[in-house]
Short mmCIF file of C-alpha atoms in Angstrom, two decimals:
data_model
loop_
_atom_site.label_atom_id
_atom_site.label_comp_id
_atom_site.label_asym_id
_atom_site.label_seq_id
_atom_site.Cartn_x
_atom_site.Cartn_y
_atom_site.Cartn_z
CA UNK A 1 109.61 101.58 98.31
CA UNK A 2 112.74 99.29 97.20
CA UNK A 3 113.17 95.59 98.29
CA UNK A 4 115.86 94.09 100.36
CA UNK A 5 118.87 95.23 98.61
CA UNK A 6 122.02 93.18 98.91
CA UNK A 7 125.22 93.56 97.17
CA UNK A 8 127.32 92.69 95.48
CA UNK A 9 125.41 90.26 93.79
CA UNK A 10 128.50 88.26 92.79
CA UNK A 11 131.94 88.21 94.82
CA UNK A 12 134.88 86.16 93.94
CA UNK A 13 137.59 85.87 96.72
CA UNK A 14 140.88 84.05 96.72
CA UNK A 15 141.33 81.36 99.83
CA UNK A 16 142.31 83.72 102.79
CA UNK A 17 141.02 86.90 101.76
CA UNK A 18 138.06 88.40 103.45
CA UNK A 19 134.19 88.54 102.23
CA UNK A 20 131.98 91.41 103.05
CA UNK A 21 128.36 90.95 101.91
CA UNK A 22 125.81 94.11 102.33
CA UNK A 23 122.11 93.80 103.03
CA UNK A 24 120.10 96.93 103.06
CA UNK A 25 116.38 95.99 104.57
CA UNK A 26 113.15 97.15 103.34
CA UNK A 27 112.30 100.93 104.41
CA UNK A 28 111.06 100.88 108.08
CA UNK A 29 112.21 97.43 108.77
CA UNK A 30 114.78 96.98 111.91
CA UNK A 31 115.01 93.00 111.69
CA UNK A 32 117.46 91.28 109.61
CA UNK A 33 118.32 87.56 108.82
CA UNK A 34 121.11 86.06 107.09
CA UNK A 35 120.60 82.63 105.30
CA UNK A 36 123.40 80.42 103.59
CA UNK A 37 122.51 78.22 100.94
CA UNK A 38 125.11 75.51 99.96
CA UNK A 39 125.38 74.39 96.69
CA UNK A 40 122.51 71.60 96.23
CA UNK A 41 121.50 72.04 99.80
CA UNK A 42 118.29 73.80 101.07
CA UNK A 43 118.68 77.21 102.79
CA UNK A 44 120.16 77.27 106.50
CA UNK A 45 119.74 80.18 109.16
CA UNK A 46 122.84 81.78 110.12
CA UNK A 47 121.93 84.99 112.50
CA UNK A 48 119.25 87.06 113.21
CA UNK A 49 119.80 90.95 114.34
CA UNK A 50 117.72 93.89 115.07
CA UNK A 51 119.25 97.36 115.00
CA UNK A 52 122.95 97.27 116.85
CA UNK A 53 121.89 93.99 118.50
CA UNK A 54 122.54 90.28 117.68
CA UNK A 55 119.63 88.66 118.91
CA UNK A 56 120.13 84.86 117.58
CA UNK A 57 123.37 83.93 116.30
CA UNK A 58 123.09 80.02 116.79
CA UNK A 59 123.32 78.99 112.97
CA UNK A 60 126.62 81.15 112.86
CA UNK A 61 130.05 79.08 112.58
CA UNK A 62 131.88 79.55 115.48
CA UNK A 63 135.03 80.85 113.52
CA UNK A 64 135.66 83.59 110.82
CA UNK A 65 132.14 84.59 110.75
CA UNK A 66 130.36 87.56 112.07
CA UNK A 67 127.44 89.64 111.37
CA UNK A 68 126.61 93.61 112.51
CA UNK A 69 123.74 95.96 111.81
CA UNK A 70 124.70 99.15 112.75
CA UNK A 71 122.20 102.06 113.54
CA UNK A 72 123.21 103.65 110.60
CA UNK A 73 123.86 101.61 107.29
CA UNK A 74 123.41 98.20 106.14
CA UNK A 75 123.80 95.09 107.61
CA UNK A 76 126.96 93.25 107.27
CA UNK A 77 127.80 89.69 107.10
CA UNK A 78 131.73 89.23 107.34
CA UNK A 79 133.71 85.82 106.36
CA UNK A 80 137.39 86.15 107.12
CA UNK A 81 140.04 84.08 105.76
CA UNK A 82 137.68 82.48 103.32
CA UNK A 83 137.59 78.68 102.22
CA UNK A 84 136.39 76.85 99.35
CA UNK A 85 133.70 75.58 101.53
CA UNK A 86 132.32 78.99 102.20
CA UNK A 87 131.21 79.19 98.24
CA UNK A 88 127.61 79.56 98.59
CA UNK A 89 124.41 81.87 98.07
CA UNK A 90 124.02 84.12 101.25
CA UNK A 91 120.65 85.68 101.49
CA UNK A 92 119.16 88.35 103.47
CA UNK A 93 115.57 89.02 104.51
CA UNK A 94 114.32 91.73 106.68
CA UNK A 95 110.81 92.08 108.41
CA UNK A 96 109.27 94.85 110.03
CA UNK A 97 108.60 93.23 113.45
CA UNK A 98 108.54 90.45 115.57
CA UNK A 99 107.03 87.63 113.62
CA UNK A 100 105.52 89.72 110.42
CA UNK A 101 106.28 88.55 107.14
CA UNK A 102 109.83 88.76 106.02
CA UNK A 103 110.99 89.57 102.57
CA UNK A 104 114.21 88.37 100.70
CA UNK A 105 117.07 89.95 98.89
CA UNK A 106 118.61 88.68 95.60
CA UNK A 107 121.27 87.04 97.34
CA UNK A 108 125.02 87.24 97.03
CA UNK A 109 126.72 84.58 95.49
CA UNK A 110 130.47 83.95 97.03
CA UNK A 111 133.07 81.99 94.87
CA UNK A 112 136.25 81.20 96.72
CA UNK A 113 138.84 80.45 94.00
CA UNK B 1 114.81 63.76 110.43
CA UNK B 2 114.40 67.25 108.98
CA UNK B 3 111.74 69.09 110.79
CA UNK B 4 110.59 70.20 107.39
CA UNK B 5 109.92 67.57 104.94
CA UNK B 6 108.79 68.21 100.90
CA UNK B 7 107.67 65.84 98.42
CA UNK B 8 108.32 65.30 95.95
CA UNK B 9 112.02 66.14 95.22
CA UNK B 10 111.66 66.48 91.82
CA UNK B 11 108.62 67.04 89.43
CA UNK B 12 108.23 67.06 85.98
CA UNK B 13 104.86 68.04 84.43
CA UNK B 14 103.11 68.80 81.06
CA UNK B 15 102.43 72.80 80.52
CA UNK B 16 98.40 73.00 81.42
CA UNK B 17 98.74 70.36 84.20
CA UNK B 18 97.55 70.59 87.74
CA UNK B 19 100.39 70.36 90.19
CA UNK B 20 100.79 70.08 93.87
CA UNK B 21 103.67 69.71 96.11
CA UNK B 22 103.71 68.79 99.59
CA UNK B 23 105.12 70.16 103.18
CA UNK B 24 105.10 68.35 106.38
CA UNK B 25 106.51 69.44 109.55
CA UNK B 26 107.23 68.01 112.85
CA UNK B 27 107.66 71.39 115.07
CA UNK B 28 105.08 73.79 116.56
CA UNK B 29 104.78 76.67 114.11
CA UNK B 30 103.30 80.21 114.02
CA UNK B 31 103.17 80.22 110.48
CA UNK B 32 104.44 78.82 107.28
CA UNK B 33 105.82 80.17 104.18
CA UNK B 34 105.89 79.04 100.30
CA UNK B 35 108.82 80.39 98.52
CA UNK B 36 109.72 80.37 94.91
CA UNK B 37 113.39 80.02 93.83
CA UNK B 38 114.60 80.70 89.99
CA UNK B 39 118.11 79.13 88.66
CA UNK B 40 120.59 81.82 89.98
CA UNK B 41 118.00 84.15 91.18
CA UNK B 42 116.33 85.20 94.43
CA UNK B 43 113.91 84.33 96.33
CA UNK B 44 110.29 85.19 96.35
CA UNK B 45 107.78 85.00 98.83
CA UNK B 46 104.66 83.38 97.50
CA UNK B 47 102.31 82.77 100.46
CA UNK B 48 102.12 83.19 104.32
CA UNK B 49 99.72 80.90 106.45
CA UNK B 50 98.76 79.85 109.70
CA UNK B 51 95.46 78.62 108.87
CA UNK B 52 93.00 77.63 105.61
CA UNK B 53 93.85 78.72 102.56
CA UNK B 54 95.00 81.32 100.31
CA UNK B 55 94.78 81.84 96.72
CA UNK B 56 96.78 84.33 94.59
CA UNK B 57 95.94 83.69 90.59
CA UNK B 58 96.95 80.36 89.54
CA UNK B 59 98.47 79.25 93.30
CA UNK B 60 96.79 77.89 96.08
CA UNK B 61 98.07 77.33 99.24
CA UNK B 62 96.32 75.07 102.30
CA UNK B 63 97.41 74.28 105.55
CA UNK B 64 96.08 71.72 108.27
CA UNK B 65 97.66 72.71 111.53
CA UNK B 66 96.25 69.56 113.25
CA UNK B 67 98.16 67.42 110.56
CA UNK B 68 100.97 69.47 110.36
CA UNK B 69 100.61 69.33 106.42
CA UNK B 70 100.41 72.12 104.16
CA UNK B 71 100.36 72.02 100.10
CA UNK B 72 100.54 74.24 97.00
CA UNK B 73 98.71 74.11 94.27
CA UNK B 74 99.48 75.08 90.79
CA UNK B 75 96.39 75.24 88.46
CA UNK B 76 96.91 75.27 84.37
CA UNK B 77 100.71 74.97 84.91
CA UNK B 78 103.29 76.86 82.58
CA UNK B 79 106.78 76.60 81.73
CA UNK B 80 107.30 79.95 83.46
CA UNK B 81 106.53 78.20 86.91
CA UNK B 82 109.74 76.38 86.46
CA UNK B 83 111.69 76.70 89.37
CA UNK B 84 112.50 75.36 92.91
CA UNK B 85 109.51 75.81 95.58
CA UNK B 86 110.27 76.03 99.03
CA UNK B 87 108.45 75.23 102.32
CA UNK B 88 109.59 77.25 105.31
CA UNK B 89 108.14 77.33 108.72
CA UNK B 90 108.31 79.88 111.63
CA UNK B 91 108.73 78.32 114.88
CA UNK B 92 106.54 78.94 117.76
CA UNK B 93 106.74 80.08 120.61
CA UNK B 94 106.87 83.31 118.75
CA UNK B 95 109.71 84.78 120.48
CA UNK B 96 112.02 83.12 118.19
CA UNK B 97 111.14 86.18 115.82
CA UNK B 98 110.76 85.47 111.90
CA UNK B 99 113.71 82.99 111.84
CA UNK B 100 112.59 80.35 109.39
CA UNK B 101 113.45 76.42 108.99
CA UNK B 102 113.41 75.32 105.38
CA UNK B 103 112.49 72.38 103.58
CA UNK B 104 115.05 70.80 100.94
CA UNK B 105 112.92 72.54 98.17
CA UNK B 106 111.01 70.97 94.81
CA UNK B 107 112.70 71.56 91.64
CA UNK B 108 109.30 71.50 89.23
CA UNK B 109 109.84 71.62 85.35
CA UNK B 110 107.16 72.37 83.20
CA UNK B 111 107.47 71.12 79.83
CA UNK B 112 105.75 73.21 76.66
#
């Protein structure tokens, strides 16, 4: 039973490009959470999704960021027109049900040059 | 003021020492997590607690719900324990899902 899989592990984008980060939850998990860790800062919640639905996006920046978790396939965090300040580690976690333990992926380290 | 506060921010120890990392929180919670993060690495869940005490190998985690405080202890520390240890809480009411609020982390360095 594979853990939470994130890809790519490292992503380099030029300013203005789009970044797509993928997260495949653990088998049987239908709840996905995205967190961001800016350099020298702690982890911050971004968005919580349950298959095909965004449940809580209160931590998402208002512009350029979007997330989806389709019926089939991984969850995608999409950042349009990236800027240097988007450089961070983005972590995905998944859980089986509401309020069960969440398991983390290895993260995607985004560098905007 | 952060909802989750950890202390100390940085901790250096000699191999074999007993280590304690503290976490205080100011919100109602349904569970508390201790996480470990190695440099450039992923996040590993060490414990999830809602009451009492849990032990896994050389690691012990305790929580006092009334005092809103948790501690992570490492016995017989080893250089491979060097990592950032993060306290995270799952808020109550439980309708907030498994969304976590994190402390800033404690950087632990264990010297041989």
